[in-house]
Short mmCIF file of N, CA and C in Angstrom, two decimals:
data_model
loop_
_atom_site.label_atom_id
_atom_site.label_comp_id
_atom_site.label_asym_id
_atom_site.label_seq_id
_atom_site.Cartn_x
_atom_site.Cartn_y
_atom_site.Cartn_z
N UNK A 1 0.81 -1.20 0.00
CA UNK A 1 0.00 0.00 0.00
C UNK A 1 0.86 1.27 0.00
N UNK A 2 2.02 1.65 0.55
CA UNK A 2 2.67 2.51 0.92
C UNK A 2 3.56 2.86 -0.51
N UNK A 3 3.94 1.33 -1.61
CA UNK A 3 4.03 1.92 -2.68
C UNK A 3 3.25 2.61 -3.67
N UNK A 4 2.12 2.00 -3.69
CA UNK A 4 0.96 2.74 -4.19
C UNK A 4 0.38 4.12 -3.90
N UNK A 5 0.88 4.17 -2.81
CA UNK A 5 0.74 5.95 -2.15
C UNK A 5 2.06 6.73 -2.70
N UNK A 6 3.37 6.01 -2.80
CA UNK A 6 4.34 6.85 -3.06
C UNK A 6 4.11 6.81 -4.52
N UNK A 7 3.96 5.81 -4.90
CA UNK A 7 3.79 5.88 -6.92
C UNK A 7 2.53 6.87 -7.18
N UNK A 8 1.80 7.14 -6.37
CA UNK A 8 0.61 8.34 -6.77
C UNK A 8 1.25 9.22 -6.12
N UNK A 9 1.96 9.76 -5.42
CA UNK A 9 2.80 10.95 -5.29
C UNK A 9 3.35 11.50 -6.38
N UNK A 10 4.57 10.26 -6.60
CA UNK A 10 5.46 11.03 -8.03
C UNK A 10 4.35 11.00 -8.93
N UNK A 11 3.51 10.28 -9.17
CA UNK A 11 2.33 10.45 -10.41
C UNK A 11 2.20 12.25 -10.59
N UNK A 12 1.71 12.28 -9.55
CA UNK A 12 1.18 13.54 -9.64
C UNK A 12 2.18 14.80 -9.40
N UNK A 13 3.20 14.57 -8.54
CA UNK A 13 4.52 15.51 -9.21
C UNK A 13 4.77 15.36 -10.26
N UNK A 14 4.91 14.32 -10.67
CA UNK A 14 4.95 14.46 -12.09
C UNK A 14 4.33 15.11 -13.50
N UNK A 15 2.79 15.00 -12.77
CA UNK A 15 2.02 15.79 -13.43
C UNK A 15 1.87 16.80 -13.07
N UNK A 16 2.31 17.46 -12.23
CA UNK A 16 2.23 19.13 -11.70
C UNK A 16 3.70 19.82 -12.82
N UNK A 17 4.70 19.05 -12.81
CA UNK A 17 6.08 19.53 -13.58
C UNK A 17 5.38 19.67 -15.06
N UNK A 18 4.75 18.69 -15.46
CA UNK A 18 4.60 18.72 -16.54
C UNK A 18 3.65 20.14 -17.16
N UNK A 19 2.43 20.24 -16.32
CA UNK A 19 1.69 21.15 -16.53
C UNK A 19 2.60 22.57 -15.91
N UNK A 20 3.22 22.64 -15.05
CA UNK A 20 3.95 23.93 -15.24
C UNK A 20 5.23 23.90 -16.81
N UNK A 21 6.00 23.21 -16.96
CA UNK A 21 6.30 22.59 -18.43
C UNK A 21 5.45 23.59 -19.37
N UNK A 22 4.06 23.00 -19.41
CA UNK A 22 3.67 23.34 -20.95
C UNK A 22 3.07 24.67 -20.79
N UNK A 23 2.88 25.17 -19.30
CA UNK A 23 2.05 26.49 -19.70
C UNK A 23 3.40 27.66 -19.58
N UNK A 24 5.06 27.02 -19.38
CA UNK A 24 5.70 27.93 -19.90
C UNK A 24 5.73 28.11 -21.14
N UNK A 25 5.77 26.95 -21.88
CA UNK A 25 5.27 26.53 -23.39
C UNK A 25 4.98 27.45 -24.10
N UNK A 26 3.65 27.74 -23.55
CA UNK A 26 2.52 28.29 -24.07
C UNK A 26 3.04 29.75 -24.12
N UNK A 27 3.65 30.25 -22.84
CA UNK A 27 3.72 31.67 -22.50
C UNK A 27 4.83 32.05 -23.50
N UNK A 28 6.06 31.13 -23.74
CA UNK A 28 6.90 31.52 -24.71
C UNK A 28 6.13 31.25 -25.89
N UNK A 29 5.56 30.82 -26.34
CA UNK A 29 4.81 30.64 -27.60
C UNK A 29 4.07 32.37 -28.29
N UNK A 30 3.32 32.60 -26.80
CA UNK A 30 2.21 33.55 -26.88
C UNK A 30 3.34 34.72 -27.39
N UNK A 31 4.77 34.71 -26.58
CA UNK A 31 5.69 35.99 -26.13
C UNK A 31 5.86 35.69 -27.71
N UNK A 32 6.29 34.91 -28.21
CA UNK A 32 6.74 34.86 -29.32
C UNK A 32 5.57 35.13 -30.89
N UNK A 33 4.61 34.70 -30.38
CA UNK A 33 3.28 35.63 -31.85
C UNK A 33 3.31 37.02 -31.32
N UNK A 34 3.61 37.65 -30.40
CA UNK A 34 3.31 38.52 -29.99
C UNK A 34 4.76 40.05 -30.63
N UNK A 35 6.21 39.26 -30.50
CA UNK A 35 7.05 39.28 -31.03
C UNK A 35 7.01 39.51 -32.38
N UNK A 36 6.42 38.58 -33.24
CA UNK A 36 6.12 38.73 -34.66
C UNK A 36 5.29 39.40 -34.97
N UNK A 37 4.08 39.85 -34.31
CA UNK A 37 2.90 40.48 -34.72
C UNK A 37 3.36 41.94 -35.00
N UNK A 38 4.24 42.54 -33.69
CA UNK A 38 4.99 43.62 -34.05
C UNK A 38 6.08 43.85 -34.80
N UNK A 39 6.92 42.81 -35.03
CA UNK A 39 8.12 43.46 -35.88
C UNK A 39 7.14 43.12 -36.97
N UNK A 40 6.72 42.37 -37.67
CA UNK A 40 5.43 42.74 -38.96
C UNK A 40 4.81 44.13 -39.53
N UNK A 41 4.25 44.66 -37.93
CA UNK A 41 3.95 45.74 -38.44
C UNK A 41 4.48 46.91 -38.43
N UNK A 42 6.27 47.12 -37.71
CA UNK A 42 7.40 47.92 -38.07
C UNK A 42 7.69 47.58 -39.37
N UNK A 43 7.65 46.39 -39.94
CA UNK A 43 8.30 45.78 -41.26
C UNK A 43 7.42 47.03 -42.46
N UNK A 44 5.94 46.37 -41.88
CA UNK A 44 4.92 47.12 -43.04
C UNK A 44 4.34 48.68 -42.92
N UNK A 45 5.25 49.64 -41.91
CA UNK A 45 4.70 50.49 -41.67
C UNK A 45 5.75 51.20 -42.54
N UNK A 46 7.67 50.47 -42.47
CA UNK A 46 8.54 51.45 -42.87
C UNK A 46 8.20 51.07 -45.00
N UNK A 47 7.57 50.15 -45.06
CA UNK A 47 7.31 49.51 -46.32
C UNK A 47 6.36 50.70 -46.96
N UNK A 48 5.22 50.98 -46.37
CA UNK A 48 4.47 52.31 -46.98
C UNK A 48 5.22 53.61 -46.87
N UNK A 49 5.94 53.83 -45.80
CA UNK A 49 6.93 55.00 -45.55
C UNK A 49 8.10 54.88 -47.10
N UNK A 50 8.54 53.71 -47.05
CA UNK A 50 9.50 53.53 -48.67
C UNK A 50 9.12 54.37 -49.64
N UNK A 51 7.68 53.62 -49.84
CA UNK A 51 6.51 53.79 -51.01
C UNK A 51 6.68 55.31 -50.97
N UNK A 52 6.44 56.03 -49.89
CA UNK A 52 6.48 57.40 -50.10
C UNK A 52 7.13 58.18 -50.12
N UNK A 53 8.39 57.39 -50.39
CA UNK A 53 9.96 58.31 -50.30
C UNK A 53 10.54 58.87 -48.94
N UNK A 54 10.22 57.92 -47.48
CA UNK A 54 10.30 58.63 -46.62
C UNK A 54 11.41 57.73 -46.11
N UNK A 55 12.00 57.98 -44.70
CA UNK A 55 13.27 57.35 -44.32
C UNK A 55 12.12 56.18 -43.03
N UNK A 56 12.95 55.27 -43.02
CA UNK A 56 12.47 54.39 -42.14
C UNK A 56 12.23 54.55 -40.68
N UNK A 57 11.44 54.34 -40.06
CA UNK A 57 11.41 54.69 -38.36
C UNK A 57 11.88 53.42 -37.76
N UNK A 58 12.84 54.04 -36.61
CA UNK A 58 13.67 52.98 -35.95
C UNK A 58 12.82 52.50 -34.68
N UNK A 59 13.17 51.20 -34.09
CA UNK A 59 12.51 50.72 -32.90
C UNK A 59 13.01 51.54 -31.84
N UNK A 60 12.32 51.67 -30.70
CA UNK A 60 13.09 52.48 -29.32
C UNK A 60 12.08 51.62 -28.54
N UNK A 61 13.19 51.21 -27.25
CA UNK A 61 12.97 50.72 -26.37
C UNK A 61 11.92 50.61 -25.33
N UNK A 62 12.30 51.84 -25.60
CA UNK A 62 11.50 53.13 -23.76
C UNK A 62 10.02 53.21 -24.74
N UNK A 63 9.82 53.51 -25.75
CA UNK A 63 8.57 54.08 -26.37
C UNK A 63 7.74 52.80 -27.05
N UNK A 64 8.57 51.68 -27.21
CA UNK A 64 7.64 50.40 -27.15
C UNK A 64 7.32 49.96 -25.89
N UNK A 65 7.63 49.84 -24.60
CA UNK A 65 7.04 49.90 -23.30
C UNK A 65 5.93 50.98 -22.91
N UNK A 66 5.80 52.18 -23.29
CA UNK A 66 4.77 53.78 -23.24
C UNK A 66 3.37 52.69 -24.05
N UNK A 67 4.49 52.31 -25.68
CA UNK A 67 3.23 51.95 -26.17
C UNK A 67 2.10 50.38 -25.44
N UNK A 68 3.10 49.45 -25.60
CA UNK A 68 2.63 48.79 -24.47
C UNK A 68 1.45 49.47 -23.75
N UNK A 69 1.70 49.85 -22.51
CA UNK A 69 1.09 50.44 -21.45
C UNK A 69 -0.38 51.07 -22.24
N UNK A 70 -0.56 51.61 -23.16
CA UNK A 70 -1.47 52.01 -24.36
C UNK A 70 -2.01 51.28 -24.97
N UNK A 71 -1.82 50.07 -25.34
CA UNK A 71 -2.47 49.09 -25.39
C UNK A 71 -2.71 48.26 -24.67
N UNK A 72 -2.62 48.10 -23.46
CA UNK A 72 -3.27 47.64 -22.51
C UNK A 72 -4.52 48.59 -21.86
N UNK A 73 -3.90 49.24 -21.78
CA UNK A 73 -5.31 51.00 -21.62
C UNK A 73 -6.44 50.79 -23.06
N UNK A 74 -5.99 50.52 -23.56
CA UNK A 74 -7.09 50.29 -25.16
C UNK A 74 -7.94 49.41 -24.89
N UNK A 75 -7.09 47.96 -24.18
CA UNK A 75 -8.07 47.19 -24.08
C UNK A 75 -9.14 47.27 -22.59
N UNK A 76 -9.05 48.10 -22.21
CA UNK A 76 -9.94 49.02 -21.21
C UNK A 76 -10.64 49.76 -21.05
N UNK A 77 -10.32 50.64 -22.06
CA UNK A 77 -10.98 51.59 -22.90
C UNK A 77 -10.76 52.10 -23.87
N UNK A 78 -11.31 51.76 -25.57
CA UNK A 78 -10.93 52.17 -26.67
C UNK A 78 -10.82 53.56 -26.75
N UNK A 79 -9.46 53.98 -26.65
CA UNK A 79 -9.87 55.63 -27.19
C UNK A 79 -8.24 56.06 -27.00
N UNK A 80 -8.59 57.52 -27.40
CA UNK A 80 -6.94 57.68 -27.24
C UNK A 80 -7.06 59.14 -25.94
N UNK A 81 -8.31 58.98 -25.38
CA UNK A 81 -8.25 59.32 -23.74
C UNK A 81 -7.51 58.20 -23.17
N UNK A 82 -6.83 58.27 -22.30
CA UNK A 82 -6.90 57.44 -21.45
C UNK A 82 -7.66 57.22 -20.42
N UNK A 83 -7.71 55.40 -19.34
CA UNK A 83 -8.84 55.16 -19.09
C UNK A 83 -9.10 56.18 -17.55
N UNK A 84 -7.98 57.00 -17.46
CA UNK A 84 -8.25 57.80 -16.24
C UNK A 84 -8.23 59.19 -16.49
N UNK A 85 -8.95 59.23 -17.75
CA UNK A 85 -9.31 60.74 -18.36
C UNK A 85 -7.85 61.80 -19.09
N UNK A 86 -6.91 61.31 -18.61
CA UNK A 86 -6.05 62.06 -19.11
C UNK A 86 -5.52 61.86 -20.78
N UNK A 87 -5.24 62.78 -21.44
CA UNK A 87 -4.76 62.89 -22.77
C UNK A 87 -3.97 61.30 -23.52
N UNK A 88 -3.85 61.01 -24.46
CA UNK A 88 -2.99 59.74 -24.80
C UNK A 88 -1.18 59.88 -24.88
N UNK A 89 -1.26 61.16 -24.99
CA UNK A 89 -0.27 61.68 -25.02
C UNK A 89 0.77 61.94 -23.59
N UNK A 90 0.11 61.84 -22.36
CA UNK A 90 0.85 61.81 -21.27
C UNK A 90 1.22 60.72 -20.80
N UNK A 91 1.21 59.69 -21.30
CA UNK A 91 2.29 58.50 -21.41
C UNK A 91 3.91 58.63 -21.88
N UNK A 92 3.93 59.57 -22.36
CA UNK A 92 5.49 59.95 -22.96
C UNK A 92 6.26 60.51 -21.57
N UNK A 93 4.96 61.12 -20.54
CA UNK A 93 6.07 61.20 -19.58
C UNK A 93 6.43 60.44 -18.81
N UNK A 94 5.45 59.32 -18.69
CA UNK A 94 5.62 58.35 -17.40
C UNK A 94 6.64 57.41 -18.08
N UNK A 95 7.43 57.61 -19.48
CA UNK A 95 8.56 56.31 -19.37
C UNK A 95 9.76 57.99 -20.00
N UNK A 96 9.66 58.94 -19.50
CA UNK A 96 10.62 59.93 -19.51
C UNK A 96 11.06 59.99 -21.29
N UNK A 97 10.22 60.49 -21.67
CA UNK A 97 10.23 60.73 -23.39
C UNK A 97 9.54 61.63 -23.79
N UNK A 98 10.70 63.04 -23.47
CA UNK A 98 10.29 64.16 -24.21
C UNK A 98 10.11 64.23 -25.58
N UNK A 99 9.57 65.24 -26.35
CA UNK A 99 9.12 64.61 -27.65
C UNK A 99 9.28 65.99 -28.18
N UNK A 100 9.14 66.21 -29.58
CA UNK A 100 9.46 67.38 -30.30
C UNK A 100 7.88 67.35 -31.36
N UNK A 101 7.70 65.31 -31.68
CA UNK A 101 6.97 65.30 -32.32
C UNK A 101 6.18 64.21 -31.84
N UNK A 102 5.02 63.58 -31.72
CA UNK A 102 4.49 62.29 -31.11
C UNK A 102 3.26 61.94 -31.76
N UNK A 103 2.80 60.68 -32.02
CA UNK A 103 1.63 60.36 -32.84
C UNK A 103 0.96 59.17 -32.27
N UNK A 104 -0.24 58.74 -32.57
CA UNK A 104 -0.84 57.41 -31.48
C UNK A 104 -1.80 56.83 -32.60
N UNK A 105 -1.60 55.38 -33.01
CA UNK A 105 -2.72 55.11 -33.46
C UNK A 105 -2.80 53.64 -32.89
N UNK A 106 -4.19 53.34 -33.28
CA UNK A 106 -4.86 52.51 -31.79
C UNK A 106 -5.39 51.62 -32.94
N UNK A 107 -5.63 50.12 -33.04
CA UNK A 107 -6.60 48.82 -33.45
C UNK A 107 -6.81 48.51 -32.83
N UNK A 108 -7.86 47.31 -33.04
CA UNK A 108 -8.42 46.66 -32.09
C UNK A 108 -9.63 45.25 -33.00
N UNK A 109 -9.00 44.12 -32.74
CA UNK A 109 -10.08 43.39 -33.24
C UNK A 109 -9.52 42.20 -34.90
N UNK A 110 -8.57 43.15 -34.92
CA UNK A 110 -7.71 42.68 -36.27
C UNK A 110 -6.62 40.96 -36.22
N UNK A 111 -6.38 40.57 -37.01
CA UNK A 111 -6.46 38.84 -36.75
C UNK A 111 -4.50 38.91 -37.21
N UNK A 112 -4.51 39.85 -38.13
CA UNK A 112 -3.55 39.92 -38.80
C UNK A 112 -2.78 41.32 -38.61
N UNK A 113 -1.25 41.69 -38.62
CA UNK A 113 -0.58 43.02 -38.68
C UNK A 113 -1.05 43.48 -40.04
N UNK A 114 -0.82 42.49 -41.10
CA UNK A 114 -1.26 43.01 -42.69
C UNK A 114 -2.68 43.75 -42.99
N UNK A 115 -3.41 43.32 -42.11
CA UNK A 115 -5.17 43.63 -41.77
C UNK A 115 -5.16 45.02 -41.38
N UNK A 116 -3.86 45.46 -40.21
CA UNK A 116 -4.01 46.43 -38.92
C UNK A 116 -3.63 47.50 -40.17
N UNK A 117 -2.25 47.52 -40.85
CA UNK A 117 -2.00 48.30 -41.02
C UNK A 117 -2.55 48.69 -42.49
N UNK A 118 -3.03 47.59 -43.40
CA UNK A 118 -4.11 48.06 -44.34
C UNK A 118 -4.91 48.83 -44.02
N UNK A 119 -5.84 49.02 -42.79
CA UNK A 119 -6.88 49.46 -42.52
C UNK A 119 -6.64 50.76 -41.91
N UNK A 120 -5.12 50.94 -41.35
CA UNK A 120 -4.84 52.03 -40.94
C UNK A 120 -4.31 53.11 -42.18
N UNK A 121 -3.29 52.59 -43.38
CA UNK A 121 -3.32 53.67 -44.31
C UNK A 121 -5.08 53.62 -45.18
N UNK A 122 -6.04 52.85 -44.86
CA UNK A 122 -7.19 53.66 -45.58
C UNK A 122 -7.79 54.39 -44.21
N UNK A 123 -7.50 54.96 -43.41
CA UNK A 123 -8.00 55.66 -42.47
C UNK A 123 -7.11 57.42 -42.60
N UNK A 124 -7.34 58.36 -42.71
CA UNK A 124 -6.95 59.79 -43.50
C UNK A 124 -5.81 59.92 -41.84
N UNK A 125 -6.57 59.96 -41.16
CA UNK A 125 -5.54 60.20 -39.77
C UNK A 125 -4.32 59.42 -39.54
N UNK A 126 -4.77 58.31 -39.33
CA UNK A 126 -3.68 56.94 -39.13
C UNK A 126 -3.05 57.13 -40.12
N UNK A 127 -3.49 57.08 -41.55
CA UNK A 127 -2.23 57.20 -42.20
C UNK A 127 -1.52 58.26 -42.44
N UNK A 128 -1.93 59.37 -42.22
CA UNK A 128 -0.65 60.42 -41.90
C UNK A 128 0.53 60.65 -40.72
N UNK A 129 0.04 59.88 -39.94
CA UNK A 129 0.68 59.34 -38.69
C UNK A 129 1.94 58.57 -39.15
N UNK A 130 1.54 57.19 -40.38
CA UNK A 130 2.61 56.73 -40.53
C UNK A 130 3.29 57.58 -41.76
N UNK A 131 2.93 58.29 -42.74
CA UNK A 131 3.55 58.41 -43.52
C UNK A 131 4.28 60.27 -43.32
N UNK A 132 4.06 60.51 -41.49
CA UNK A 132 4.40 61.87 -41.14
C UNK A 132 6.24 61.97 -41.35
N UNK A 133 6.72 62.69 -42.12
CA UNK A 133 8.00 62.92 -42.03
C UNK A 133 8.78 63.20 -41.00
N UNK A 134 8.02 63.81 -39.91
CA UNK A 134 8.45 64.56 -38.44
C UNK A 134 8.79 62.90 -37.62
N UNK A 135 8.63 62.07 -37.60
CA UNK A 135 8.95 60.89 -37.00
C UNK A 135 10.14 60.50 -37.46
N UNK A 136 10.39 60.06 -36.04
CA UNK A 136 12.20 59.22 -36.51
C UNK A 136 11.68 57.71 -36.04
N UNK A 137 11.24 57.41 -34.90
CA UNK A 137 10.90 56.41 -33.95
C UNK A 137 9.68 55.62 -33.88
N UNK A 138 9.52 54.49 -33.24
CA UNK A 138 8.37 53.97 -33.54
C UNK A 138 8.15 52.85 -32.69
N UNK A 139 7.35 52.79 -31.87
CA UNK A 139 6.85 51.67 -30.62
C UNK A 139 5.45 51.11 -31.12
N UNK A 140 5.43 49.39 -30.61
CA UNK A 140 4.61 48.83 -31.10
C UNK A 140 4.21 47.89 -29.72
N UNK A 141 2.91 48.57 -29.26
CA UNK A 141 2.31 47.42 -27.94
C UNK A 141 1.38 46.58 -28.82
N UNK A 142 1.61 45.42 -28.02
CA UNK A 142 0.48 44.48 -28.56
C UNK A 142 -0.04 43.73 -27.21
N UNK A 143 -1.75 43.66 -27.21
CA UNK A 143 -2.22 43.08 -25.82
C UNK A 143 -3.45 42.21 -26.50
N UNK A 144 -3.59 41.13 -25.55
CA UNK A 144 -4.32 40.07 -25.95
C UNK A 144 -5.38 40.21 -24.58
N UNK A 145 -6.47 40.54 -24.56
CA UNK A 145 -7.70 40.60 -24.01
C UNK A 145 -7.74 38.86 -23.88
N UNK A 146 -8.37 38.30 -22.49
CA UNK A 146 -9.09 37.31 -22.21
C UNK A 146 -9.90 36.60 -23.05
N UNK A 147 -10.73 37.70 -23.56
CA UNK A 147 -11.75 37.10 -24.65
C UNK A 147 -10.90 36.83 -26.04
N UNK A 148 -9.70 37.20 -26.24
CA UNK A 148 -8.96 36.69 -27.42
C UNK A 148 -8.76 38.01 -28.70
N UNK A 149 -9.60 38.85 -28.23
CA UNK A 149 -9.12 40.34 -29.02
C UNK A 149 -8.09 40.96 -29.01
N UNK A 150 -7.35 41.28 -29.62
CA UNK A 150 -6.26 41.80 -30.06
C UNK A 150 -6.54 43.54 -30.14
N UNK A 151 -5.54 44.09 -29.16
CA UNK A 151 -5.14 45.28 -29.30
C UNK A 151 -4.00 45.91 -29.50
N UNK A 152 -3.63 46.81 -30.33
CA UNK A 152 -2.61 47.49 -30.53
C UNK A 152 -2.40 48.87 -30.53
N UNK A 153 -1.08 49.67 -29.67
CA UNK A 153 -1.04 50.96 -30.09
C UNK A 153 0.22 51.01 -31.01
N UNK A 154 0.27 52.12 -31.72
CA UNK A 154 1.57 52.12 -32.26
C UNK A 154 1.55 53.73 -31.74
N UNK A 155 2.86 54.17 -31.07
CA UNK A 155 3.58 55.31 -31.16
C UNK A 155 4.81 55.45 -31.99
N UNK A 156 4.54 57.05 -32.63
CA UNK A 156 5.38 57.33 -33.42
C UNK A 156 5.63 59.09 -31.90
N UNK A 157 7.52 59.08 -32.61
CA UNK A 157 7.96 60.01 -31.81
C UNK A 157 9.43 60.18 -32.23
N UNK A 158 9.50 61.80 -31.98
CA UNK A 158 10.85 62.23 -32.29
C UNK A 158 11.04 62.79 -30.95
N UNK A 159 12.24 62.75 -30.27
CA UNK A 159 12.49 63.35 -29.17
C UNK A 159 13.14 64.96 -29.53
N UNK A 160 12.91 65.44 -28.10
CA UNK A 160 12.89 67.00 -28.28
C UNK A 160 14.37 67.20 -28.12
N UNK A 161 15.42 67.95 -28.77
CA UNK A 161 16.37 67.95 -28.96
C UNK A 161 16.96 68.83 -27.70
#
């Protein structure tokens, strides 16, 4: 009997390792579509910027974390208020990113980056955002809602010299 108690012990350590195992799995999996979803749509944003004779916008660190934080606020409340009334734009201070020039555009719902950013150059705003010359820089949050919706901000930004 006492082996049968210890063999359902390791059973089930065993099955506890395993299930922590796969839901790191999963989390590097998720980190990793999540990874691609954005360099995709840096890929296809500097791709219409080409098209228009413009210079490419570089990744920054600090302003893909701002954006982040913005898309997680999106998926809270769609808008480019934020969800505690303040401007979209006062996120540049809370990761210390003065700006000369700054731009915000927001999806939500889109399956694909190719989808996001199609839909953003047929939008008159969004796409002047990407195809604004005043940008050097360019941050890309991406957040996955519970229910499986997909949100994104993209900030564009030149710092203040």
């Amino acid at each position: 009997m006492k082996a049968v108690k210890r063999l359902s012990v390791l059973i089930l350590i065993a099955a506890l390792f395993i299930a922590q195992a796969a839901n790191a799995y999963a989390a590097d999996d998720e980190a990793d579509k999540a990874a691609q979803f954005r360099a995709e749509i840096v890929r296809l944003v500097n791709e219409e910027r080409e098209k228009a004779g413009l210079q490419p916008l570089e990744e920054h660190e600090e302003l893909a974390k701002a954006a982040q934080a913005r898309a997680e606020e999106a998926a809270e409340s769609f808008s480019h208020t934020r969800p505690d009334g303040r401007r979209w734009s006062t996120v540049f201070a809370e990761y210390e990113l003065k700006y000369k020039a700054a731009g915000e555009n927001l999806a939500a719902g889109f399956k694909t980056a190719a989808a996001m950013v199609k839909a953003w150059m047929n939008s008159d705003g969004h796409r002047a955002n990407i195809l604004a010359g005043d940008f050097t820089y360019i941050g890309i949050g991406f957040y996955v809602r519970a229910d499986g919706r997909i949100y994104v901000a993209q900030l564009f930004y030149t710092p203040l010299s």
